[in-house]
Coordinates of C-alpha atoms in Angstrom, one line a residue:
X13 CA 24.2 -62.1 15.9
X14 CA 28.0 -61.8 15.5
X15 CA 29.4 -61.2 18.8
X16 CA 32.7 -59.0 18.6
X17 CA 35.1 -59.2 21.3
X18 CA 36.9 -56.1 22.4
X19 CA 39.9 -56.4 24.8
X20 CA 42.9 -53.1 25.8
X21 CA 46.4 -53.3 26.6
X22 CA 46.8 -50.7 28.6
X23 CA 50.1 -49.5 28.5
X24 CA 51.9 -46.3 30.5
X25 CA 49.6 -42.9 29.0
X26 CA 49.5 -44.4 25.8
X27 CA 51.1 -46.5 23.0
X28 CA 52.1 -43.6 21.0
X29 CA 55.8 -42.2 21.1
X30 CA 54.7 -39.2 21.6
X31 CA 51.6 -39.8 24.5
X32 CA 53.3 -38.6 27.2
X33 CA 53.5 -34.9 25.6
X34 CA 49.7 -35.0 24.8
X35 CA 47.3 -32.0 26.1
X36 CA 46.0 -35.0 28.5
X37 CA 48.8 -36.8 29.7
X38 CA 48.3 -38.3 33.1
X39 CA 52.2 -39.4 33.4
X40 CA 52.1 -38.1 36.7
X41 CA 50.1 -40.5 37.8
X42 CA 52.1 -43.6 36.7
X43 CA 52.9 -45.0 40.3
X44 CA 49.4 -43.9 41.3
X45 CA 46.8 -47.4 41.3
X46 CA 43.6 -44.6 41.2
X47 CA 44.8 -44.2 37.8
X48 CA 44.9 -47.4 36.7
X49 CA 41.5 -48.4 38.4
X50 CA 39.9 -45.4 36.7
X51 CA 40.9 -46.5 33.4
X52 CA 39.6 -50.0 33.9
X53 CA 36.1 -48.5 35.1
X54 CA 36.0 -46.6 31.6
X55 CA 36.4 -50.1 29.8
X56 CA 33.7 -51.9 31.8
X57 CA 31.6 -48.7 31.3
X58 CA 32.1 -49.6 27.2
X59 CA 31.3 -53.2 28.7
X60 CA 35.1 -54.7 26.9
X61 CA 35.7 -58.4 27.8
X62 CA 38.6 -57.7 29.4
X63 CA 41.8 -55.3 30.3
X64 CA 45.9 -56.6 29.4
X65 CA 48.9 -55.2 31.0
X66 CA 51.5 -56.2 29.3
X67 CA 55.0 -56.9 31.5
X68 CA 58.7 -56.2 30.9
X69 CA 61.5 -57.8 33.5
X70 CA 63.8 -54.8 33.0
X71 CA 63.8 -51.1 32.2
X72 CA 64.4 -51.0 27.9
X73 CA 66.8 -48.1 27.6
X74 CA 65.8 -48.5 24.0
X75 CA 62.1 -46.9 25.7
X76 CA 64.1 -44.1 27.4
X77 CA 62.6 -40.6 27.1
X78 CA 60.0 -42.0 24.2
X79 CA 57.4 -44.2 26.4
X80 CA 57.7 -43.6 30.5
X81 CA 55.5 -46.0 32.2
X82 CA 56.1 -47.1 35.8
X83 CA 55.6 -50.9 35.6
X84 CA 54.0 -51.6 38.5
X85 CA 53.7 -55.6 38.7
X86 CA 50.8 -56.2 36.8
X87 CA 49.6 -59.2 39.5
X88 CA 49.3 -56.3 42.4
X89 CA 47.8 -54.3 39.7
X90 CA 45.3 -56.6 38.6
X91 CA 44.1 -57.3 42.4
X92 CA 43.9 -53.2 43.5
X93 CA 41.5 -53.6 40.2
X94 CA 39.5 -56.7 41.1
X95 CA 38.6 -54.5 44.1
X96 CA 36.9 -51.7 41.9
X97 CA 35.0 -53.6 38.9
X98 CA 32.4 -56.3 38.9
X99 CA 32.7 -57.8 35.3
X100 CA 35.7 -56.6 33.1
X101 CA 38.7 -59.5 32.8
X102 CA 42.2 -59.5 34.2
X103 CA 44.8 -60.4 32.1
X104 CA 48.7 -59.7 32.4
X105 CA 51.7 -61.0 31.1
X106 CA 54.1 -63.8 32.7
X107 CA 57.6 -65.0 31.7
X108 CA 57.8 -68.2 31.2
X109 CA 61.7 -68.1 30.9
X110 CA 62.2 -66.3 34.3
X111 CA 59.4 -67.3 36.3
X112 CA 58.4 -70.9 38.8
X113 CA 55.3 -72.7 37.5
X114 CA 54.0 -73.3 41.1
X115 CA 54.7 -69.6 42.0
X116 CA 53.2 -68.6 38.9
X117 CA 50.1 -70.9 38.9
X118 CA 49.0 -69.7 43.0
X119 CA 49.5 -65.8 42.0
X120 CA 47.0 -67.0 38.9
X121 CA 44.4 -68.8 41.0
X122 CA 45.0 -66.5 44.1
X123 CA 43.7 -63.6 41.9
X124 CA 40.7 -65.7 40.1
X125 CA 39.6 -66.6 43.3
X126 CA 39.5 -62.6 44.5
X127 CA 38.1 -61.3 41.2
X128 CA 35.7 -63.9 41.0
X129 CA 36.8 -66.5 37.6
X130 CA 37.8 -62.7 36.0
X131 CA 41.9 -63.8 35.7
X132 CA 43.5 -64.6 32.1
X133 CA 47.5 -64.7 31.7
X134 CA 49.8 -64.3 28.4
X135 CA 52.5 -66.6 28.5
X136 CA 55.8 -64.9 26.7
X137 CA 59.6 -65.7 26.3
X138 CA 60.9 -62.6 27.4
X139 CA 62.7 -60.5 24.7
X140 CA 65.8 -58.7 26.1
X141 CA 70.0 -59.7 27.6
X142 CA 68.6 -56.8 30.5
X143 CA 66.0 -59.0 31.5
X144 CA 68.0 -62.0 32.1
X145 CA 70.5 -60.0 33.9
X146 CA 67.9 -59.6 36.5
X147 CA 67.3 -63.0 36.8
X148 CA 71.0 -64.3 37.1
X149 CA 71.6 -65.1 33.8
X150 CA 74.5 -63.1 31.3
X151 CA 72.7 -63.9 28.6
X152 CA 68.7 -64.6 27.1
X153 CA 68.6 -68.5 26.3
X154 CA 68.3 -68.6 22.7
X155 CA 65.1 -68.8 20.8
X156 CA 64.4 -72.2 20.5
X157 CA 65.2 -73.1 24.4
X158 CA 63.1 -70.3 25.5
X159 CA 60.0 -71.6 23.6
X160 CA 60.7 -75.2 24.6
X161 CA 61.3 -74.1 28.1
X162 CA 57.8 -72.1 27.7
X163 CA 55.8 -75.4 25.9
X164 CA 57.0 -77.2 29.3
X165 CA 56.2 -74.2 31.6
X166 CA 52.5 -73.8 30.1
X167 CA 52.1 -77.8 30.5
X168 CA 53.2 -77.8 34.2
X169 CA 50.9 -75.0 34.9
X170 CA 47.9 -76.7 33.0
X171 CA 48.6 -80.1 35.4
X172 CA 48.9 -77.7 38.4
X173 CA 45.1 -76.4 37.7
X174 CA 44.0 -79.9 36.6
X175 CA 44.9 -80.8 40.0
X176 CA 41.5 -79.2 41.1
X177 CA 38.3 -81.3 40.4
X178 CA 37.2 -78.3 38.4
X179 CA 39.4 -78.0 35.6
X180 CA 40.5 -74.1 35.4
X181 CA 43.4 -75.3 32.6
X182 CA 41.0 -76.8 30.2
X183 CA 41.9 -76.0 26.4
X184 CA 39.1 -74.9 24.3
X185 CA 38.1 -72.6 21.4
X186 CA 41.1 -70.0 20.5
X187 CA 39.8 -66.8 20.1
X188 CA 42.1 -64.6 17.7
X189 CA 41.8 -60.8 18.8
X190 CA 44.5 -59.1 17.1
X191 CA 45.8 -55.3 18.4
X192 CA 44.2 -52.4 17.1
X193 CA 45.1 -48.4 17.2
X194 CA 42.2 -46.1 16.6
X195 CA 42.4 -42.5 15.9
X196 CA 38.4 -41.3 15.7
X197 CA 36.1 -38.2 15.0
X198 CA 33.2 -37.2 14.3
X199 CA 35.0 -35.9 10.8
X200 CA 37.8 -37.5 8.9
X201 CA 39.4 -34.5 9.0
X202 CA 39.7 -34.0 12.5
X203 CA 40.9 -38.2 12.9
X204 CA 43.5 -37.1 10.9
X205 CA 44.4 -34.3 12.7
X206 CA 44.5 -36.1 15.8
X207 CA 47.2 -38.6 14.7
X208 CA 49.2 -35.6 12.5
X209 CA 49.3 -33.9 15.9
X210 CA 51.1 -36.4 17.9
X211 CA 53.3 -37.7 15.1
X212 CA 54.5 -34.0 15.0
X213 CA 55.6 -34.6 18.7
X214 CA 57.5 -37.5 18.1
X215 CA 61.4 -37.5 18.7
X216 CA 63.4 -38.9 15.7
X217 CA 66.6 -39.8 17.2
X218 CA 64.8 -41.5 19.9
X219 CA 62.0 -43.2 17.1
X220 CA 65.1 -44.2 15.4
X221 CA 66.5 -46.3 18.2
X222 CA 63.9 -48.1 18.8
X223 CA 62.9 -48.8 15.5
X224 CA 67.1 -50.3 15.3
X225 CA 66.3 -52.2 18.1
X226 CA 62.9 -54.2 15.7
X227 CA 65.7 -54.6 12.8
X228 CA 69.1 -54.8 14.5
X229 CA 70.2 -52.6 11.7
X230 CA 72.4 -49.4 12.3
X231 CA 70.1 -46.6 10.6
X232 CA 72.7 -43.9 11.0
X233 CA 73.2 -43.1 7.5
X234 CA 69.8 -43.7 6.7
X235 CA 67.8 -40.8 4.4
X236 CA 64.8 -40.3 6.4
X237 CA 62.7 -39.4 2.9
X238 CA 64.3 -42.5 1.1
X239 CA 62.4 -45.4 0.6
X240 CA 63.3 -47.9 3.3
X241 CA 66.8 -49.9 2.4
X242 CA 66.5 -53.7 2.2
X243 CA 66.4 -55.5 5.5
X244 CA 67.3 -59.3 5.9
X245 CA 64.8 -61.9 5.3
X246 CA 63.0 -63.0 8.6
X247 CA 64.4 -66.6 8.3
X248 CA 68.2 -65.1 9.0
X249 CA 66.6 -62.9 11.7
X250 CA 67.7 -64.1 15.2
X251 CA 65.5 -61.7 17.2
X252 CA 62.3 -60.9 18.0
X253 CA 60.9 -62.5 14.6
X254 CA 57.1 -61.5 15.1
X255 CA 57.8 -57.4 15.7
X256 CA 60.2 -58.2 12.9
X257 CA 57.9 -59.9 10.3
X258 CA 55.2 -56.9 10.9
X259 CA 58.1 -54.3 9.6
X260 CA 58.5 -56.7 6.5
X261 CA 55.2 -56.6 5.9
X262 CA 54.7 -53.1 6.5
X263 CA 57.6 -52.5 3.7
X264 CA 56.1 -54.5 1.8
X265 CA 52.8 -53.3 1.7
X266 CA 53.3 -49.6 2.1
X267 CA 56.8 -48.7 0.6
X268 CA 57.2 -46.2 3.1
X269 CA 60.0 -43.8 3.3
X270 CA 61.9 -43.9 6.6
X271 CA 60.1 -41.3 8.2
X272 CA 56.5 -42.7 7.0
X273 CA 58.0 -46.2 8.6
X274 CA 58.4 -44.4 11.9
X275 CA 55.1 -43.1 11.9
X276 CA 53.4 -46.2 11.1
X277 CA 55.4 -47.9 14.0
X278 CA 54.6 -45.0 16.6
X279 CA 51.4 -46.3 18.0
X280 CA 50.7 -50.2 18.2
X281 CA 54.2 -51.1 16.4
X282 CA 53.0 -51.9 13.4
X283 CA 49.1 -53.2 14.4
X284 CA 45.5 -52.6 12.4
X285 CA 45.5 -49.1 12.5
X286 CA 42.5 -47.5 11.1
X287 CA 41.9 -43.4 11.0
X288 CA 38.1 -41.9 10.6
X289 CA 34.5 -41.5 11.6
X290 CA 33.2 -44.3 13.7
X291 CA 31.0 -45.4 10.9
X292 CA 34.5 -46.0 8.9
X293 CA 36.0 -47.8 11.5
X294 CA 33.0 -49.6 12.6
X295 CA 32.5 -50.5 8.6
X296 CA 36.7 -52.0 8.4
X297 CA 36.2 -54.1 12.0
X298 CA 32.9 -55.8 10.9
X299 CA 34.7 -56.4 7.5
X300 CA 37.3 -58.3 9.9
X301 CA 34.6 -59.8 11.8
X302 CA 32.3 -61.4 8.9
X303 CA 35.1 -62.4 7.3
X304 CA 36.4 -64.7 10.0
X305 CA 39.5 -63.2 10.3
X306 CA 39.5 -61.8 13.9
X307 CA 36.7 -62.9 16.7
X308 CA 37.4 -59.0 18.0
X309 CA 40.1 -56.6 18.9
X310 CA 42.6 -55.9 21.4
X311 CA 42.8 -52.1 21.6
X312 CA 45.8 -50.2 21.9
X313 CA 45.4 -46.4 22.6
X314 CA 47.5 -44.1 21.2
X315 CA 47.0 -42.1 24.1
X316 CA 45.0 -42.4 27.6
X317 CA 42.8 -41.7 28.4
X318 CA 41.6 -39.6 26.1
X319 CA 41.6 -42.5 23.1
X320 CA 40.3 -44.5 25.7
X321 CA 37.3 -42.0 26.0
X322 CA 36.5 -41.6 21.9
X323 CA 36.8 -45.7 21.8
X324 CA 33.8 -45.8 24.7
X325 CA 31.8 -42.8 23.7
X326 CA 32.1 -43.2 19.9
X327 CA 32.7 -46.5 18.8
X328 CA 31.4 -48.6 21.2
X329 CA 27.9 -47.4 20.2
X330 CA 28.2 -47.7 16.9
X331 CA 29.7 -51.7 16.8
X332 CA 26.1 -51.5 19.6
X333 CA 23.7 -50.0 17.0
X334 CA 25.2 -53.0 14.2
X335 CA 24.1 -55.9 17.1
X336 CA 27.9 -56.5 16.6
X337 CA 29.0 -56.1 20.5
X338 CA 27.3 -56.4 23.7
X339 CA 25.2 -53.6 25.5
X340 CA 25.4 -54.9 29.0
X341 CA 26.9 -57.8 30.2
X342 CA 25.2 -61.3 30.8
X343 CA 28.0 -63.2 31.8
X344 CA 30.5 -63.3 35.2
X345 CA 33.5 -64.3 34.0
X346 CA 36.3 -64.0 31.2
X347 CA 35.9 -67.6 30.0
X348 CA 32.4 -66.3 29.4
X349 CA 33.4 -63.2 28.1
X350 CA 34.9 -64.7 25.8
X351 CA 33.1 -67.9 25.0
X352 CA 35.6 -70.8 25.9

């Protein structure tokens, strides 16, 4: 039996520009934890391995009136969680560039000690000159010292937990769970539809800015039904390479007009994104699967909860009927989950 991992970033009422005008919004309940703990029930319900919050050390202006969400720290999150599920995992994000290892490593074991073995962390770099501002710096180190700084950060952290006779640092099997963006329904047609109606929503100026912040390109004269100018080759790009290199590839792949761009970048940034019947989606993630090319998924709704909802109610059982993904859960915690 091929066992599929299924992870979610959950992020504000969705990873679609346009989430917080769906019919189902719950952006008035950013700053509320009930919210968040009622999404995490629906994933253990669909028994996932495990629920991301991703973090940000500043407000991205870039974001502003295209995707609220109230980032609550995702440590306090995570524990107000803990409280209300039994098997899902815990994972956040934690700057490596910003952050103490020892201060870092105790909130880590604090909360796998209170959730039971359930905590994972993402280590990142940090992205923005915002973010540093709020950590007394003018500027974001460059690329090369934040990811030297991090190697060193992650090592310190690892001796920090070796510390312990039990070794909670130990490297073993990656697992590669790349994101993924589903619009489902029980017809093509009305998959289709669903995406249609929230790209119809989204705000071009404001889809524009942010796609200028990916590229670092001024797109004011750019023909939104023209084919997408050349951009600079990812080995001259000095920011964020990795959103970068997915817009390559995009082009590349697509040829999309500017406007097409924008809508393939409006939910998940550029992730899998795959539009249908569960059977058809089901069909494309056991392709990935059997294929070795992913060990699962980390889903990204386009908007919550109400993706969140289709992904438990009409997916889940299908990947079920294939043997591909668990039907309850026989394991305690996310190392298990996952099979590390």
């Amino acid at each position: 039996m091929l066992n599929m991992h299924i992870g979610i970033l959950i992020y504000g009422v969705g990873h679609h520009l346009a989430a917080w005008k769906a019919h189902d919004s719950q952006i008035h309940r950013l700053g509320d934890i009930s919210y968040y703990q009622s999404l995490a029930q629906t994933c253990e319900r669909g028994k996932f391995d495990m629920i991301f919050f991703a973090d940000n050390q500043a407000f991205n202006a870039t974001h502003e009136n295209v995707m609220p969400a109230m980032w609550l720290d995702p440590i306090v999150k995570l524990s107000a969680i803990s409280q209300v599920t039994n098997n899902v995992g815990l994972v956040c994000t934690i700057s490596g560039t910003f952050m103490n290892p020892y201060h870092v490593a105790r909130q880590i074991q604090s909360l796998q000690h209170i959730s039971k073995g359930r905590m994972g962390w993402n280590l990142v770099t940090s992205m923005t000159d915002e973010e540093a501002k709020n950590h007394s710096m003018e500027y974001l180190p460059a690329h090369a010292q934040r990811y030297e700084k991090a190697r060193e950060f992650g090592t310190i952290i690892d001796k920090l937990f070796e510390s312990w006779d039990e070794k909670e640092g130990r490297k073993n099997k990656i697992k590669v769970l790349p994101g993924l963006v589903t619009y489902v329904a029980e017809t093509e047609e009305e998959a289709y539809a669903k995406k249609q109606a929230l790209d119809n929503m989204l705000d071009i100026v404001s889809s524009l800015k942010m796609l200028e912040f990916f590229i670092h390109q001024d797109t004011s004269g750019w023909d939104l039904d023209a084919k997408v100018p050349d951009l600079p080759p990812l080995a001259s790009f000095t920011g964020a390479k990795g959103r970068y290199e997915t817009v390559l590839e995009i082009i590349k792949d697509k040829d999309p007009t500017v406007r097409e761009l924008l809508g393939y970048l409006a939910a998940g940034g550029g992730h899998l994104t795959l539009i249908g019947t569960p059977e058809m989606i089901v069909d494309e993630l056991e392709k990935w699967l059997k294929e070795g090319v992913a060990d699962g998924f980390n889903f990204m709704p386009p908007t919550l909860p109400n993706s969140l909802d289709d992904f438990v109610e009409l997916i889940i059982p299908e990947l079920q009927s294939r043997a591909l993904f668990r039907e309850d859960y026989h394991t305690f915690t996310l190392r298990e989950h996952l099979e590390i």
